[in-house]
Structures are given as structure tokens and as C-alpha cells.
Coordinates of C-alpha atoms and ligand atoms in Angstrom, one line a residue:
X1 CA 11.5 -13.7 -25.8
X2 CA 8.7 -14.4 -23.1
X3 CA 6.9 -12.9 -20.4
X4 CA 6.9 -14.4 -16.7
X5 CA 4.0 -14.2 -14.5
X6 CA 5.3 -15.5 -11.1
X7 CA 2.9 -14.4 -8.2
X8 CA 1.9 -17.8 -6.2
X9 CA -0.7 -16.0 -4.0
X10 CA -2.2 -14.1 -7.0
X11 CA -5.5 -15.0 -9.5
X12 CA -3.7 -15.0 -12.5
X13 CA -6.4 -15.4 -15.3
X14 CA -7.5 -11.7 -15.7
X15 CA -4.0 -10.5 -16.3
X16 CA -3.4 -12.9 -18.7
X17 CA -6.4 -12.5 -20.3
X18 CA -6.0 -8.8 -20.5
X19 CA -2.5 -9.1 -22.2
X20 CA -3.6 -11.7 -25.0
X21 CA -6.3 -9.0 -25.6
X22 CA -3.8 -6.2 -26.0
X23 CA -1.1 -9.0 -27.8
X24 CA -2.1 -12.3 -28.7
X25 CA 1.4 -12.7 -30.5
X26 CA 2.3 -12.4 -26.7
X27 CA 4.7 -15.6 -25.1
X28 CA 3.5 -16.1 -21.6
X29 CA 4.8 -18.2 -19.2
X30 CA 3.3 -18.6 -15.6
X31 CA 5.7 -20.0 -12.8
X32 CA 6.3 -22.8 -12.0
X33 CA 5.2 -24.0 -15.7
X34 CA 7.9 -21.9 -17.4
X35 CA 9.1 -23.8 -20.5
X36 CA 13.0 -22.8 -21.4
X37 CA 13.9 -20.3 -18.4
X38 CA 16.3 -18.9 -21.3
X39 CA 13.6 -17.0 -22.9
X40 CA 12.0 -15.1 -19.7
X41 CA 13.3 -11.4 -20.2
X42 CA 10.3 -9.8 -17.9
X43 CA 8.8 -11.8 -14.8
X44 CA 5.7 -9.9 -13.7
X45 CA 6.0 -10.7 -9.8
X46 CA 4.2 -10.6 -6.9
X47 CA 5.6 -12.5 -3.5
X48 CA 7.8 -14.8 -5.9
X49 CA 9.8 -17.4 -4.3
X50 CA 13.1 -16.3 -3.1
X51 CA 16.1 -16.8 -5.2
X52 CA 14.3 -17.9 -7.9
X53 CA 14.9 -15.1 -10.2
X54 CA 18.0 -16.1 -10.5
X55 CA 17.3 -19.1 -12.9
X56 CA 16.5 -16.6 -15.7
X57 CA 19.9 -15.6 -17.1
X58 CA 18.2 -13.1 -19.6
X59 CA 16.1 -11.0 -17.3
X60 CA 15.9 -7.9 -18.1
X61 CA 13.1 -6.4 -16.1
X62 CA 11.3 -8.0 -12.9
X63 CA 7.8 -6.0 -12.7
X64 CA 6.0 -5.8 -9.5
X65 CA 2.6 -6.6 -9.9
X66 CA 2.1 -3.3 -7.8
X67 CA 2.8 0.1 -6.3
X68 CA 5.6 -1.6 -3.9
X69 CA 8.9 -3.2 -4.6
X70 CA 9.9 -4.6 -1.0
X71 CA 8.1 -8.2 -1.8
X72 CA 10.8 -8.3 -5.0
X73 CA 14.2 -6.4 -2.9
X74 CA 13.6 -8.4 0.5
X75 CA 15.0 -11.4 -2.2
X76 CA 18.7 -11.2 -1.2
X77 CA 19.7 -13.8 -4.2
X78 CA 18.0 -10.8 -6.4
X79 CA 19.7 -11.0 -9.8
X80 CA 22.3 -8.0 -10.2
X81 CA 22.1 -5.5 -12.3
X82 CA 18.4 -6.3 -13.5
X83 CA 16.0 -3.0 -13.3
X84 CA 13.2 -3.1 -11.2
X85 CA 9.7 -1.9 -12.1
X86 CA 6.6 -1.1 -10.5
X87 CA 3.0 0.4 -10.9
X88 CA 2.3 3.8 -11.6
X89 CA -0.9 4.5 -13.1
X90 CA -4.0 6.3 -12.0
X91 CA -6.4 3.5 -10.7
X92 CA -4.1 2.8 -8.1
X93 CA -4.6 6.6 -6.7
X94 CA -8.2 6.2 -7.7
X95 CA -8.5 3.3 -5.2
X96 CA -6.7 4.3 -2.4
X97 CA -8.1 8.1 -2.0
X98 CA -11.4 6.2 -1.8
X99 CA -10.3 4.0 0.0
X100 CA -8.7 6.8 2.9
X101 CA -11.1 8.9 2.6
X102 CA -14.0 6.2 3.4
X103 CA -12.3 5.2 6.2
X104 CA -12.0 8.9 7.7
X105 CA -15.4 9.6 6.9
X106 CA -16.1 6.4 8.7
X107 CA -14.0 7.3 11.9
X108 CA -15.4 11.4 11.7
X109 CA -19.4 10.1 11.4
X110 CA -18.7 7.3 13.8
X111 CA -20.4 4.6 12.0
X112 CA -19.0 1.7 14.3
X113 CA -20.3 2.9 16.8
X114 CA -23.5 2.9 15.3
X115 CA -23.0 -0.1 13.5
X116 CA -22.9 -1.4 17.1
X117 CA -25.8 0.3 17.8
X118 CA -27.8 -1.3 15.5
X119 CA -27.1 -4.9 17.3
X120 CA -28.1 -3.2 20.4
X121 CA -31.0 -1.5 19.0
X122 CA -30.1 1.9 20.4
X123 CA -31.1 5.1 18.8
X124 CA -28.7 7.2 20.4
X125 CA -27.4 10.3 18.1
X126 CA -24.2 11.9 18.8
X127 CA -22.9 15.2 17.5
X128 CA -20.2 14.0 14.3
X129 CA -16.7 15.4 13.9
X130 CA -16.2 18.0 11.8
X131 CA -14.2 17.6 8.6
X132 CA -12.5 21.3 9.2
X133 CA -12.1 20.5 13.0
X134 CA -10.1 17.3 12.2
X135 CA -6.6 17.0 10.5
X136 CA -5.5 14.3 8.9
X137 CA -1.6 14.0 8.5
X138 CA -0.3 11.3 5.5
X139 CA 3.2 9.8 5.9
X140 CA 4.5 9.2 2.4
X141 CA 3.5 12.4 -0.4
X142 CA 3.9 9.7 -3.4
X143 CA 1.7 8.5 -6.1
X144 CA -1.0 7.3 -3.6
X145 CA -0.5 9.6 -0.4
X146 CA -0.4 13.7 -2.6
X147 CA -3.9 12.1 -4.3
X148 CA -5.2 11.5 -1.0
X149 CA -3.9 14.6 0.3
X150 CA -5.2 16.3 -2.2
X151 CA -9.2 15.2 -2.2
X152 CA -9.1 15.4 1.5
X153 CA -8.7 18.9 1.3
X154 CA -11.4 19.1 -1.3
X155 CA -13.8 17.6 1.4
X156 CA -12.2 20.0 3.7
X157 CA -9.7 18.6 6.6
X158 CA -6.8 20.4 7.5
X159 CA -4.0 18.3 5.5
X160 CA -0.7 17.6 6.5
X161 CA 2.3 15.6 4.5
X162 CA 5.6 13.9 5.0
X163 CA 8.1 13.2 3.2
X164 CA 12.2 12.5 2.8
X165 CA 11.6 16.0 0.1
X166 CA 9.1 19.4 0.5
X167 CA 6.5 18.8 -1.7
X168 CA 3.7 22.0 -2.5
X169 CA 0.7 20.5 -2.8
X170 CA -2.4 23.3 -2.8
X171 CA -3.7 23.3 0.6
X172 CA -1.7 20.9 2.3
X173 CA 1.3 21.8 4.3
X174 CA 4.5 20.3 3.8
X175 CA 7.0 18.6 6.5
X176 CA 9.8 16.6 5.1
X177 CA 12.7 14.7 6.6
X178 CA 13.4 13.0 10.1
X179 CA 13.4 16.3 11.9
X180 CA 10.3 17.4 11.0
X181 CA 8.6 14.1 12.3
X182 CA 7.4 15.3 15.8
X183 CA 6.1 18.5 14.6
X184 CA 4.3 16.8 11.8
X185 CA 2.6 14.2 14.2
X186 CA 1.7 16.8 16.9
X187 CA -1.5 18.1 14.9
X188 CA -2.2 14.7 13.3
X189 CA -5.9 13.2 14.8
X190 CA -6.0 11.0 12.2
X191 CA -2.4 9.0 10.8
X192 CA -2.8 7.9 7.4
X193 CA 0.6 5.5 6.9
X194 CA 1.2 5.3 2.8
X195 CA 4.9 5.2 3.3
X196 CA 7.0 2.4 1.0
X197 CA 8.4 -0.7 3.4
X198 CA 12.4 0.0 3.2
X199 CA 15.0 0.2 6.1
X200 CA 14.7 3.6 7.0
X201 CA 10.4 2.4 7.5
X202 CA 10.0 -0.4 8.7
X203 CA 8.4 -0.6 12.2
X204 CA 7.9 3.6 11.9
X205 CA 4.2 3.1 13.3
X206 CA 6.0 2.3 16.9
X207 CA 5.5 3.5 20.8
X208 CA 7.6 7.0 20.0
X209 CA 5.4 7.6 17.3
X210 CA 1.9 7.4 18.7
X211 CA 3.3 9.4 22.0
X212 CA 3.9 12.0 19.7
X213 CA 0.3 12.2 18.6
X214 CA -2.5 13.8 20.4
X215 CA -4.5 11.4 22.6
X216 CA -7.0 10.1 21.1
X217 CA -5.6 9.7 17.6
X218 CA -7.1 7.5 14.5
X219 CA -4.3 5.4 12.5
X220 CA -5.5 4.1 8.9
X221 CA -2.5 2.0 7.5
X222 CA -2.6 0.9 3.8
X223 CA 0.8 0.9 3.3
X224 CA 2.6 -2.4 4.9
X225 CA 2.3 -4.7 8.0
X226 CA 5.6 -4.3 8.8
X227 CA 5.3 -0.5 9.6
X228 CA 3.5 -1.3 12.0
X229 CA 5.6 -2.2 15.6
X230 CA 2.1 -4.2 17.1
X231 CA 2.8 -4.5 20.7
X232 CA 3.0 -0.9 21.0
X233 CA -0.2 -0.6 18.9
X234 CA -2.2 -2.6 20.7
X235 CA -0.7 -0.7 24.0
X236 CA -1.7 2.2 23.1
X237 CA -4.9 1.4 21.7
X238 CA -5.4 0.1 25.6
X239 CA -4.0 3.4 27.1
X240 CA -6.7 4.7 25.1
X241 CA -4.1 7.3 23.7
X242 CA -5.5 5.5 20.5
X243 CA -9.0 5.5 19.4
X244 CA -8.8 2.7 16.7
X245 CA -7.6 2.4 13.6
X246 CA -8.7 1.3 10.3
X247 CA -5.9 -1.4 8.9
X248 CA -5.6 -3.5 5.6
X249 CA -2.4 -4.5 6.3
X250 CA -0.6 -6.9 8.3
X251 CA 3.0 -8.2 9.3
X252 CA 1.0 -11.6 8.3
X253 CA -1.4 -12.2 5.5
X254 CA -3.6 -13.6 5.5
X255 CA -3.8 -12.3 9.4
X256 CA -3.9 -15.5 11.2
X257 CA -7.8 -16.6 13.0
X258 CA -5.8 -16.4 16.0
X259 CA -4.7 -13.1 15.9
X260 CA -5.6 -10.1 18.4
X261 CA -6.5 -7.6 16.2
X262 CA -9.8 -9.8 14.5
X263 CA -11.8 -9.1 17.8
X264 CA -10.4 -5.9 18.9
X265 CA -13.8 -3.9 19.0
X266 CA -11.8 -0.7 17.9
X267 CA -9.7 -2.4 14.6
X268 CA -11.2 -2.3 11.3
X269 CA -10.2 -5.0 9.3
X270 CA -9.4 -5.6 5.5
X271 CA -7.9 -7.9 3.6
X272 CA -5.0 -6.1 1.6
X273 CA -7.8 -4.4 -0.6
X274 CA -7.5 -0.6 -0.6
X275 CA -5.9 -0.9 -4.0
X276 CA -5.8 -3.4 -6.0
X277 CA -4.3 -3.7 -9.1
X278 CA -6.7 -3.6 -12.0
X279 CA -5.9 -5.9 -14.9
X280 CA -7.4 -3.6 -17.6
X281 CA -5.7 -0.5 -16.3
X282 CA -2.4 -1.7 -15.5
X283 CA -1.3 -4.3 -18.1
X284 CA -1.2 -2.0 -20.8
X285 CA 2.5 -0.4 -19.0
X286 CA 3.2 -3.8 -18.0
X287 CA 3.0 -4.6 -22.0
X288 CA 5.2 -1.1 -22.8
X289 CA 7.5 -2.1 -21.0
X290 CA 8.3 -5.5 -23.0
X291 CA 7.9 -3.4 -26.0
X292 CA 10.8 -1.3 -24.5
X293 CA 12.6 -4.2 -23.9
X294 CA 12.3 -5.3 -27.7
X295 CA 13.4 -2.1 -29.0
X296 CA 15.7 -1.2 -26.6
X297 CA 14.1 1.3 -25.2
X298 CA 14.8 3.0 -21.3
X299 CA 12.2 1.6 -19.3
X300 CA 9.4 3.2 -17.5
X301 CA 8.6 3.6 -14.1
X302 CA 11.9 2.0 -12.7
X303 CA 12.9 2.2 -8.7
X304 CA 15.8 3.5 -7.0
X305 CA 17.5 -0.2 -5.5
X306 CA 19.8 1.4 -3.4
X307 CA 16.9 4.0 -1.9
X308 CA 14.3 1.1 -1.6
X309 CA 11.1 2.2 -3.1
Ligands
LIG401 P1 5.8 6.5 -3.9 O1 5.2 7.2 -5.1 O2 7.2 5.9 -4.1 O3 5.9 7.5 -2.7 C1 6.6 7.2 -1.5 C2 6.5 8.4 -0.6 O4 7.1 8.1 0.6 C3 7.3 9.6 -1.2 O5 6.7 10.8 -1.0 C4 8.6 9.5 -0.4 O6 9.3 10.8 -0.2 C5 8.1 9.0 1.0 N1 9.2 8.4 1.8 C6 9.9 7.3 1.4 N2 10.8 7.0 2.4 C7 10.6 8.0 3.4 C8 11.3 8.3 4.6 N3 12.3 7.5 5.0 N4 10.8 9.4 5.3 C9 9.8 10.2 4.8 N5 9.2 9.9 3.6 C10 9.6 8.9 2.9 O7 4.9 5.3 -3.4 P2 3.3 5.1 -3.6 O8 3.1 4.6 -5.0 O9 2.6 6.3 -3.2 O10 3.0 3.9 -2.7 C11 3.3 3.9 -1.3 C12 3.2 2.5 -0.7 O11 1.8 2.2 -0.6 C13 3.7 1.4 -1.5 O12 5.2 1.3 -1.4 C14 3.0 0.2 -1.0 O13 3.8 -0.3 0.1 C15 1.7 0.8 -0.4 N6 0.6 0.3 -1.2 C16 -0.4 -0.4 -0.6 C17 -1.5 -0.8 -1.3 C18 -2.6 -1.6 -0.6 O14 -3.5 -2.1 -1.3 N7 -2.7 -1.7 0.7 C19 -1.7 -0.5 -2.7 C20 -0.6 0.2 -3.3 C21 0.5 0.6 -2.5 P3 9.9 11.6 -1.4 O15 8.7 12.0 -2.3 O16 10.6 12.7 -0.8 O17 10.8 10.6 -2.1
LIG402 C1 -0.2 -3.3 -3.1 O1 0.0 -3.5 -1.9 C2 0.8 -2.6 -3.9 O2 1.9 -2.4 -3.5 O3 0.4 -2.2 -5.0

């Protein structure tokens, strides 16, 4: 039995180093280098090739390297009836909340602007936003988004959440389902997009949703590119209905040198960072899980195919 790290795009060295630490008995194969494709019963995946899972007739789990599954279900030569996997674990959270809430504090203290400034050498001091004036509404009340949620109200914005189901969450009020969309975005100065990528998603952050915001609105997406519809982004960044936004990422990664968005004075820019899997903190449930595997065990942290995420 062996374990399959196939993630082309990925540094692979700390992960393996983290599971010989944990198991040194451990068989680990990294793609393309993967010895008799008969013994791979985990692949650990991130971005694999398509169709090549299908050379590994005794699969029995394909992990994803992180919180989302679409790079691994977008494969339409998928092997059937092999469970899918991905991260749940409290770094992940950890990350992203600091990562949101950075980039809120950013937009509410207005440090680009002063960033710009500072090239300019003005000293020119403008009144900040106030965290209780501003509200920030997450799309997607999941592992990462009903953290968030929950340490923005700590710092004390108003907090909205949807979801497909009502969650309660102190402090933040709940909308849930298609119909509570508009009313949800109505009150929402700053977007936070940490929805999963999956048919009933995909291109969500489009023209009907920002008219539905109030001008002037902030958008942080750290969920996928593909959310994000970017014609009618960058339109209604010019409109000015849209302030800016705060994005990590993009339809293409990495975003092309050619690409719009790199000079838009009003786009912050990062490279698919907000949160990032961490070897030590994450390999120990990839490692329970081949365990589970061994013994037969159900596995943990398994998605729903059919609902996508
Ligand atoms: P999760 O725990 O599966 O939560 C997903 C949330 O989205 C749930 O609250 C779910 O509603 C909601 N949702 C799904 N489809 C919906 C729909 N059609 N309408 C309304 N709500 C819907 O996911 P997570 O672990 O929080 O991660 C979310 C996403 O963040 C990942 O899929 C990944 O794409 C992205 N991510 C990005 C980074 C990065 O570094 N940029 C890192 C990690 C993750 P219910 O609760 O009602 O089911
Ligand atoms: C990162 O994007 C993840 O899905 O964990």
C-alpha cells in the first residue's frame, strides 16, 4: 500500500518531510515517479492532471491538498465510486480570519491610500471608517467563512452570513438560500466571497450581484477565480459603484503580467496566499486517513460529489 502525492504546481518537500516524521514506515510515491500504480490507495492532490487518476485501480481515497475539492471534481475521467477528501483543520480558519480581517482593516483605515501618500509625500489625514458603522456580509458560513464571521464581530462590524442552510452564529445574522440573496447584499459595504467553486457558484461575483450592493462597496475574494464574472468587475469598479477590492484569486494563476487587474490602482493583489496549507498542521489527518484506510475504518472529512463541495 502507498501513498501518492500528485500536485505539479506544489513544493512538495515539507509534506513529505512532515509524514516521514509522523511515519517513516510510510510508502510514498510522488507523481510522475510512482513505481507500481497498483499500490497507490491515497493520492494527496492538488491540480493533478486530468484523467490520471484513473491509472490507480486501487484508489481508495483522493485527498485534496486543501479546503476545496473543484481542482479534483472538474476531472470528468474522475475514478467512480472513490471518496473524496479535503482539509478540515483549524490552521486553515486561523489563516483566512487573518487574512479577512487584515484586508478589512486595510479598506476601513485606508492604508492604500496612504500608502500612496507616502510616494507622494503628502501628510493628509482623513477621518477612518468605523468598524460598528461598516458591515461586512460573508458568502459561504463554512469552516473558513463562520470563523471569520465570528472575529469580525469580536472587532465589532455588523456581520452578515449566507448560506444554502440558517446557521446561528452569536452576533451575526443569518440569510440562507437563493431568495435571501438581495436582501443579504443590500447592507453588505464590504463582500467577503468564501463560497466553494461548484455549479450553483461559479461566476456568482457577477453585474446582478454588485447592483445589488450599495455603491461604493468593497469585495475581498479568497475563495476562487472563477466566482468572479471579470468584465463586470472591472465595470463596476469604473462606474465607481465599486470602491476596490482586495483579491487572491484568479480565473488564471499565476495571473498573467498582462492582465488588467496588476495596475488597477484600486485591486489588491495576492498570490493564492490567504491560507495555505500548513504541512505540520495538516498531514497528521492526511496520515489518519491512510490509517483508516488500513483498518477499514469510515474516513474523515469526506465531500458530498453530487452537492460539489
Ligand atoms: P465549507 O466548510 O464547505 O463551507 C462552504 C459554505 O458555502 C457553507 O456554508 C455552504 O452552505 C455555503 N454554500 C455552498 N454552496 C452554496 C450556495 N449555492 N449558496 C449559498 N451558500 C452555499 O468550505 P470552507 O472550508 O469554508 O471553504 C470555502 C472555500 O474557500 C473553499 O471551497 C475554497 O474554494 C476556498 N479556499 C480558499 C483558500 C485560499 O487560500 N484562497 C484557502 C482555503 C479555502 P451550507 O453550510 O448551508 O452547506
Ligand atoms: C486553497 O485554496 C484551498 O482550497 O485550501
Amino acid at each position: 500500500m502507498a501513498l501518492l502525492f500528485i500536485a505539479p504546481d506544489l513544493e512538495i518537500p515539507p509534506y513529505v518531510d512532515q509524514l516521514q516524521a509522523l511515519d517513516p514506515e510510510l510508502d510514498i510515491r510522488i507523481w510522475p515517479e510512482i513505481g507500481d500504480a497498483d499500490d497507490i490507495e491515497l493520492a494527496l492532490t492538488w491540480n493533478h492532471p486530468l484523467g490520471e487518476l484513473r491509472n490507480f485501480k486501487n484508489l481508495k481515497c483522493i485527498a485534496s491538498f486543501g479546503a476545496g475539492v473543484d481542482h479534483i471534481l472538474r476531472d470528468p475521467n474522475l475514478p467512480q465510486g472513490v471518496q473524496v477528501t479535503r482539509v478540515v483543520q483549524s490552521s486553515m480558519p486561523q489563516f483566512m480570519s487573518e487574512f479577512v480581517i487584515l484586508s478589512a482593516l486595510n479598506y476601513c483605515r485606508q492604508f492604500d491610500i496612504y500608502k500612496n501618500d507616502k510616494v507622494k509625500k503628502r501628510w493628509k489625514p482623513r477621518i477612518p471608517l468605523l468598524a460598528r458603522d461598516i458591515c461586512i456580509s460573508i458568502m459561504g458560513m463554512g469552516q473558513l467563512g463562520a470563523d471569520a464571521a465570528t472575529k469580525l464581530v469580536q472587532l465589532g462590524f455588523t456581520v452578515s452570513g449566507w448560506s444554502r442552510t440558517p446557521k446561528t452564529i452569536p452576533g451575526v445574522l443569518s440569510f440562507a438560500g437563493d431568495d435571501a440573496l438581495a436582501d443579504f447584499l443590500s447592507q453588505a459595504n464590504i463582500l467577503i466571497c468564501l463560497l466553494p467553486l461548484t455549479s450553483a457558484t461559479k461566476g456568482i461575483l457577477n453585474r446582478n450581484t454588485f447592483e445589488k450592493l450599495p455603491p461604493g462597496a468593497y469585495l475581498i475574494n479568497v475563495a476562487r477565480g472563477e466566482h468572479l464574472v471579470e468584465k463586470d468587475f472591472l465595470d463596476a469598479l469604473e462606474c465607481g459603484h465599486l470602491s476596490g477590492a482586495c483579491l487572491d484569486v484568479f480565473n488564471i494563476e499565476p495571473l498573467p503580467e498582462d492582465h488588467p487587474f496588476w495596475d488597477h490602482p484600486n485591486i489588491m493583489i495576492t498570490p493564492h496566499i490567504s491560507s495555505l496549507t500548513d504541512p505540520k498542521a495538516v498531514m497528521p489527518q492526511i496520515l489518519d486517513n491512510y490509517h483508516r484506510i488500513i483498518s477499514g475504518k469510515p474516513l474523515l472529512h469526506v465531500v458530498d460529489i453530487e452537492r460539489g463541495y
